[in-house]
Tab-separated table of C-alpha atoms and ligand atoms in Angstrom:
chain	number	residue	atom	x	y	z
A	9	MET	CA	-24.067	-34.513	-157.783
A	10	LYS	CA	-21.158	-33.820	-155.171
A	11	LYS	CA	-21.133	-35.847	-151.814
A	12	VAL	CA	-20.606	-34.222	-148.668
A	13	ASN	CA	-19.870	-36.063	-145.744
A	14	HIS	CA	-22.084	-39.051	-147.413
A	15	PHE	CA	-24.940	-37.216	-148.362
A	16	ASP	CA	-25.607	-35.939	-152.079
A	17	THR	CA	-26.184	-31.963	-152.709
A	18	VAL	CA	-27.823	-29.492	-154.863
A	19	ASN	CA	-25.739	-26.146	-155.099
A	20	ILE	CA	-28.196	-23.636	-154.730
A	21	LEU	CA	-26.110	-19.982	-155.404
A	22	GLY	CA	-22.852	-21.931	-154.750
A	23	ILE	CA	-23.988	-23.124	-151.782
A	24	PRO	CA	-24.288	-26.835	-151.310
A	25	PHE	CA	-27.518	-28.378	-149.545
A	26	ILE	CA	-27.645	-31.759	-148.062
A	27	HIS	CA	-30.130	-34.004	-150.312
A	28	THR	CA	-32.066	-35.772	-147.162
A	29	THR	CA	-35.454	-36.118	-145.466
A	30	MET	CA	-35.411	-34.941	-141.678
A	31	ASP	CA	-35.548	-38.859	-140.819
A	32	ASP	CA	-31.990	-40.000	-142.647
A	33	PHE	CA	-30.550	-36.503	-141.873
A	34	ILE	CA	-31.495	-37.056	-137.744
A	35	LYS	CA	-29.999	-40.852	-138.347
A	36	LYS	CA	-26.579	-39.494	-139.566
A	37	ILE	CA	-26.235	-36.997	-136.716
A	38	GLU	CA	-27.152	-39.379	-134.045
A	39	ALA	CA	-24.411	-41.615	-135.510
A	40	ARG	CA	-21.941	-39.115	-135.471
A	41	LEU	CA	-22.435	-38.304	-132.025
A	42	HIS	CA	-22.011	-42.075	-130.830
A	43	ASN	CA	-18.369	-41.895	-133.125
A	44	GLN	CA	-17.584	-38.015	-130.991
A	45	GLU	CA	-17.455	-37.162	-134.449
A	46	LYS	CA	-17.329	-33.130	-134.390
A	47	THR	CA	-20.453	-31.706	-136.430
A	48	PHE	CA	-20.859	-28.292	-137.736
A	49	ILE	CA	-24.810	-28.013	-138.879
A	50	VAL	CA	-26.048	-24.722	-140.909
A	51	THR	CA	-29.978	-24.639	-141.740
A	52	ALA	CA	-29.840	-21.847	-144.416
A	53	ASN	CA	-33.014	-20.330	-145.487
A	54	PRO	CA	-33.191	-17.886	-148.777
A	55	GLU	CA	-32.039	-15.100	-146.477
A	56	ILE	CA	-28.649	-16.647	-145.765
A	57	VAL	CA	-28.011	-17.762	-149.208
A	58	MET	CA	-28.143	-14.020	-150.134
A	59	ARG	CA	-26.119	-12.504	-147.564
A	60	ALA	CA	-23.770	-15.633	-147.945
A	61	ASN	CA	-23.237	-13.877	-151.835
A	62	GLU	CA	-22.414	-10.908	-150.742
A	63	ASP	CA	-20.274	-11.480	-148.036
A	64	ALA	CA	-17.119	-13.653	-148.962
A	65	PRO	CA	-15.969	-14.513	-145.369
A	66	PHE	CA	-19.460	-15.433	-144.516
A	67	LYS	CA	-19.567	-17.915	-147.643
A	68	ASN	CA	-16.002	-19.553	-147.042
A	69	VAL	CA	-17.529	-20.383	-142.915
A	70	LEU	CA	-20.908	-22.214	-144.824
A	71	GLN	CA	-18.678	-24.069	-147.045
A	72	ARG	CA	-16.505	-25.329	-143.924
A	73	ALA	CA	-20.019	-26.658	-142.170
A	74	THR	CA	-20.544	-30.202	-141.967
A	75	TYR	CA	-24.011	-30.101	-143.406
A	76	ILE	CA	-26.356	-27.517	-144.279
A	77	THR	CA	-29.904	-28.111	-144.692
A	78	ALA	CA	-32.727	-26.517	-146.403
A	79	ASP	CA	-34.862	-24.484	-143.653
A	80	GLY	CA	-37.318	-22.938	-145.617
A	81	ILE	CA	-39.761	-23.771	-148.740
A	82	GLY	CA	-37.539	-21.431	-150.640
A	83	ILE	CA	-35.019	-23.352	-150.773
A	84	VAL	CA	-37.340	-26.514	-151.833
A	85	LYS	CA	-39.133	-24.459	-154.346
A	86	ALA	CA	-35.575	-23.198	-155.614
A	87	ALA	CA	-34.135	-27.044	-155.943
A	88	LYS	CA	-37.066	-27.329	-157.794
A	89	GLN	CA	-36.964	-24.953	-160.006
A	90	LEU	CA	-33.113	-26.047	-160.856
A	91	GLY	CA	-34.381	-29.407	-161.960
A	92	GLN	CA	-33.010	-30.896	-158.562
A	93	PRO	CA	-35.687	-31.495	-155.885
A	94	LEU	CA	-35.270	-32.065	-152.523
A	95	PRO	CA	-37.552	-34.316	-150.568
A	96	GLU	CA	-38.546	-31.978	-147.716
A	97	ARG	CA	-37.703	-28.914	-145.453
A	98	VAL	CA	-35.216	-29.433	-142.578
A	99	ALA	CA	-35.972	-26.434	-140.545
A	100	GLY	CA	-33.570	-25.269	-137.789
A	101	TYR	CA	-36.111	-25.112	-134.982
A	102	ASP	CA	-37.573	-29.050	-135.727
A	103	THR	CA	-34.021	-30.077	-135.994
A	104	MET	CA	-33.007	-28.801	-132.229
A	105	LEU	CA	-36.240	-30.370	-130.572
A	106	ARG	CA	-35.344	-33.704	-132.487
A	107	LEU	CA	-31.709	-33.137	-131.166
A	108	LEU	CA	-32.986	-32.426	-127.597
A	109	GLN	CA	-34.965	-35.422	-127.725
A	110	ILE	CA	-31.986	-37.440	-128.561
A	111	ALA	CA	-30.043	-35.471	-125.495
A	112	ASN	CA	-33.329	-36.440	-122.994
A	113	ASP	CA	-33.225	-40.437	-124.361
A	114	GLU	CA	-29.325	-40.559	-124.228
A	115	LYS	CA	-29.016	-38.459	-121.490
A	116	LYS	CA	-26.582	-36.322	-123.468
A	117	ARG	CA	-24.619	-32.810	-122.154
A	118	VAL	CA	-25.745	-29.549	-123.937
A	119	TYR	CA	-24.502	-26.113	-123.609
A	120	PHE	CA	-26.924	-23.218	-124.968
A	121	PHE	CA	-25.371	-19.907	-126.155
A	122	GLY	CA	-27.921	-17.091	-126.949
A	123	ALA	CA	-30.503	-14.767	-126.927
A	124	LYS	CA	-31.191	-12.442	-124.145
A	125	GLU	CA	-30.683	-13.315	-120.366
A	126	PRO	CA	-34.355	-13.539	-119.752
A	127	THR	CA	-35.545	-15.776	-122.654
A	128	LEU	CA	-32.427	-18.306	-121.873
A	129	LYS	CA	-34.063	-18.830	-118.151
A	130	LYS	CA	-37.387	-19.257	-119.533
A	131	MET	CA	-36.276	-21.381	-122.397
A	132	ILE	CA	-33.817	-23.521	-119.697
A	133	LYS	CA	-36.738	-23.574	-117.297
A	134	ASN	CA	-39.222	-24.843	-119.976
A	135	ILE	CA	-36.326	-27.591	-121.484
A	136	GLU	CA	-36.080	-28.732	-117.797
A	137	GLU	CA	-39.706	-29.671	-117.580
A	138	THR	CA	-39.994	-31.073	-121.113
A	139	TYR	CA	-36.546	-32.883	-121.347
A	140	PRO	CA	-35.413	-34.059	-118.039
A	141	ASN	CA	-32.742	-36.418	-118.210
A	142	LEU	CA	-30.571	-34.001	-120.634
A	143	ILE	CA	-27.757	-32.616	-118.833
A	144	ILE	CA	-27.546	-28.616	-118.811
A	145	VAL	CA	-24.107	-28.379	-118.514
A	146	GLY	CA	-24.082	-24.616	-119.310
A	147	SER	CA	-25.558	-21.432	-120.982
A	148	HIS	CA	-24.787	-17.921	-121.711
A	149	HIS	CA	-27.074	-14.747	-123.250
A	150	GLY	CA	-25.598	-14.005	-126.745
A	151	TYR	CA	-25.023	-10.172	-125.672
A	152	TYR	CA	-21.069	-10.055	-124.934
A	153	ASN	CA	-18.212	-8.968	-125.935
A	154	PRO	CA	-16.997	-10.990	-129.171
A	155	LYS	CA	-13.373	-10.862	-127.747
A	156	ASP	CA	-14.452	-12.595	-124.466
A	157	ASN	CA	-13.496	-16.039	-124.497
A	158	ARG	CA	-15.237	-17.102	-121.333
A	159	VAL	CA	-18.361	-18.928	-123.114
A	160	ILE	CA	-16.039	-21.177	-125.398
A	161	GLN	CA	-13.726	-21.835	-122.008
A	162	GLU	CA	-16.736	-23.176	-120.488
A	163	ILE	CA	-17.531	-25.630	-123.199
A	164	GLN	CA	-14.233	-26.881	-123.551
A	165	ALA	CA	-13.802	-27.186	-119.638
A	166	THR	CA	-17.563	-28.849	-119.629
A	167	GLU	CA	-17.456	-31.279	-123.058
A	168	PRO	CA	-20.604	-30.826	-124.352
A	169	ASP	CA	-22.433	-33.031	-126.726
A	170	PHE	CA	-24.555	-30.589	-128.097
A	171	VAL	CA	-23.764	-26.827	-128.532
A	172	PHE	CA	-26.879	-24.675	-129.563
A	173	VAL	CA	-25.912	-21.115	-130.743
A	174	ALA	CA	-28.664	-18.864	-131.118
A	175	LEU	CA	-26.948	-14.932	-131.910
A	176	GLY	CA	-28.543	-15.262	-135.496
A	177	PHE	CA	-26.724	-15.305	-138.815
A	178	PRO	CA	-24.403	-14.529	-139.548
A	179	ARG	CA	-22.847	-13.930	-136.263
A	180	GLN	CA	-23.614	-17.745	-134.924
A	181	GLU	CA	-22.005	-19.681	-138.080
A	182	LYS	CA	-19.308	-17.301	-137.655
A	183	TRP	CA	-18.843	-18.238	-133.983
A	184	ILE	CA	-19.018	-21.476	-134.572
A	185	ASP	CA	-16.596	-21.887	-137.285
A	186	ALA	CA	-14.329	-19.853	-135.276
A	187	ASN	CA	-14.331	-22.215	-132.223
A	188	MET	CA	-15.448	-25.447	-132.436
A	189	PRO	CA	-11.683	-26.496	-133.470
A	190	LYS	CA	-10.732	-25.687	-129.640
A	191	CYS	CA	-12.895	-28.904	-128.941
A	192	GLN	CA	-12.524	-32.347	-128.472
A	193	LYS	CA	-16.151	-33.349	-129.720
A	194	GLY	CA	-19.325	-31.481	-130.402
A	195	ILE	CA	-22.762	-31.334	-132.188
A	196	PHE	CA	-23.008	-27.412	-133.126
A	197	MET	CA	-25.683	-25.851	-134.278
A	198	GLY	CA	-26.744	-22.462	-135.049
A	199	VAL	CA	-30.861	-22.326	-134.324
A	200	GLY	CA	-31.275	-18.401	-135.031
A	201	GLY	CA	-34.890	-17.371	-133.213
A	202	SER	CA	-35.423	-20.931	-131.726
A	203	PHE	CA	-34.529	-19.984	-127.891
A	204	ASP	CA	-37.073	-17.394	-128.527
A	205	VAL	CA	-39.621	-19.784	-129.471
A	206	ILE	CA	-38.672	-22.628	-126.959
A	207	SER	CA	-38.898	-19.885	-124.293
A	208	GLY	CA	-42.716	-18.956	-125.268
A	209	GLU	CA	-41.702	-15.337	-125.727
A	210	VAL	CA	-42.297	-15.868	-129.641
A	211	LYS	CA	-45.229	-17.857	-131.279
A	212	ARG	CA	-44.305	-19.960	-133.929
A	213	ALA	CA	-47.155	-20.173	-137.056
A	214	PRO	CA	-49.833	-22.296	-135.839
A	215	LYS	CA	-49.654	-25.874	-137.875
A	216	VAL	CA	-52.020	-24.978	-140.669
A	217	TRP	CA	-49.901	-21.841	-141.956
A	218	ARG	CA	-47.080	-24.194	-141.538
A	219	ASN	CA	-48.492	-26.784	-143.589
A	220	LEU	CA	-49.845	-23.861	-146.392
A	221	HIS	CA	-46.267	-23.051	-146.387
A	222	LEU	CA	-47.308	-19.629	-145.036
A	223	GLU	CA	-44.936	-19.519	-142.064
A	224	TRP	CA	-43.141	-16.437	-143.385
A	225	LEU	CA	-46.660	-14.733	-143.493
A	226	TYR	CA	-47.488	-14.906	-140.210
A	227	ARG	CA	-44.170	-14.334	-139.123
A	228	LEU	CA	-44.258	-11.260	-141.296
A	229	PHE	CA	-47.844	-10.266	-139.121
A	230	SER	CA	-46.406	-11.230	-136.074
A	231	GLN	CA	-42.987	-9.237	-136.533
A	232	PRO	CA	-43.710	-6.711	-138.492
A	233	SER	CA	-40.097	-5.470	-137.919
A	234	ARG	CA	-39.107	-8.448	-140.079
A	235	TRP	CA	-40.192	-6.965	-143.413
A	236	ARG	CA	-37.296	-5.549	-144.991
A	237	ARG	CA	-35.816	-9.418	-144.390
A	238	MET	CA	-38.247	-10.555	-146.446
A	239	LEU	CA	-37.308	-8.951	-149.298
A	240	ALA	CA	-34.617	-11.108	-149.445
A	241	ILE	CA	-37.061	-13.928	-150.679
A	242	PRO	CA	-38.033	-12.466	-154.266
A	243	LYS	CA	-34.623	-11.471	-154.975
A	244	PHE	CA	-33.101	-15.118	-153.694
A	245	MET	CA	-35.866	-16.655	-156.746
A	246	MET	CA	-34.599	-13.913	-159.084
A	247	ALA	CA	-31.119	-14.735	-158.680
A	248	VAL	CA	-31.893	-18.565	-158.744
A	249	ARG	CA	-33.930	-18.300	-162.010
A	250	LYS	CA	-30.611	-16.470	-163.235
A	251	SER	CA	-28.040	-18.931	-162.491
A	252	LYS	CA	-30.456	-21.753	-164.147
A	253	ASN	CA	-30.505	-19.915	-167.312
A	254	ILE	CA	-26.862	-19.104	-167.297
A	255	VAL	CA	-26.450	-23.178	-166.423
A	256	SER	CA	-28.588	-23.726	-169.396
A	257	GLN	CA	-26.706	-21.606	-171.647
A	258	ASP	CA	-23.208	-23.137	-170.686
A	259	ASN	CA	-24.702	-26.836	-171.398
A	260	GLU	CA	-25.631	-25.788	-174.608
A	261	LYS	CA	-21.930	-24.254	-175.413
A	262	GLY	CA	-21.202	-27.289	-174.170
A	263	LEU	CA	-19.604	-25.630	-170.546
A	264	GLY	CA	-21.521	-27.675	-168.382
A	265	ALA	CA	-19.594	-31.211	-168.739
B	29	UDP	N1	-29.107	-12.394	-130.427
B	29	UDP	C1	-28.024	-12.616	-129.211
B	29	UDP	N2	-27.157	-11.607	-129.601
B	29	UDP	C2	-27.033	-10.763	-130.714
B	29	UDP	C3	-28.076	-10.331	-131.301
B	29	UDP	C4	-29.393	-11.398	-131.367
B	29	UDP	O1	-28.009	-13.656	-128.841
B	29	UDP	O2	-25.854	-9.747	-130.504
B	29	UDP	C5	-30.238	-13.149	-130.170
B	29	UDP	C6	-31.600	-12.565	-130.201
B	29	UDP	O3	-31.669	-12.557	-129.009
B	29	UDP	C7	-32.254	-13.777	-130.747
B	29	UDP	C8	-31.341	-14.723	-131.888
B	29	UDP	O4	-30.082	-14.278	-131.354
B	29	UDP	O5	-32.930	-15.039	-130.229
B	29	UDP	C9	-31.904	-14.182	-133.161
B	29	UDP	O6	-32.975	-14.097	-133.702
B	29	UDP	P1	-33.332	-13.928	-134.953
B	29	UDP	O7	-34.957	-14.277	-135.479
B	29	UDP	O8	-32.883	-12.447	-135.604
B	29	UDP	O9	-32.417	-15.161	-136.096
B	29	UDP	P2	-32.527	-15.398	-137.356
B	29	UDP	O10	-33.418	-15.790	-138.113
B	29	UDP	O11	-31.350	-13.776	-138.073
B	29	UDP	O12	-31.242	-16.171	-137.605
């Protein structure tokens, strides 16, 4: 297994997922925060892996990330199928809440970029109530001209410890990849629809559904427009099976060493 920034990785269709529990991952991020090491976190699901395999620049962006974690049971299942099981899911939403808690405990500086203006405002209100000690240094909605440098200039000026970017993939990862190098420090993370959930506008699946690994089904019922995106999951499982066969054939031919 190849190591990436301290963790072993499991390669799933060319994407290196770190082999970690949530707790170990959070500990590592805390250490990087204290050392002021810039960090780019991607939490990837099957849709992201499939997209990366159709979009070479996006795949390159992912390969430059500091960490890619397994967001979604599909990734955990794929790793198992490849004979290299991952300990557990490290989902984007849960990771974001853990990082907000650290920011609150340590009175750290946070910037929020993305989502619609009213969603962002509602989310900030909820965060101010739940995490009163973290310092919100700035925020900007996500419907902006990509050539506009205002957001990055604000981040450079306010020097946040955490930057959460909710523009949906691949936009958020591409933005972080292009802009993090312009900053001195910060833990940068793409968080997809998490602002919508924290704002209260989109409900997360109840715990029973999540425990049954049926969060995807709940999302499909509550946001039927997502059905097309769900098609990525069976395609992903098929591609993983195929990649496993290719690896085992190569091993039989002695090419795998
Ligand atoms: N979004 C945005 N700017 C855009 C497109 C989307 O800020 O140009 C936001 C959108 O409002 C939502 C988040 O990005 O808050 C994407 O959510 P989605 O559930 O689509 O994320 P994904 O699961 O695709 O990463």
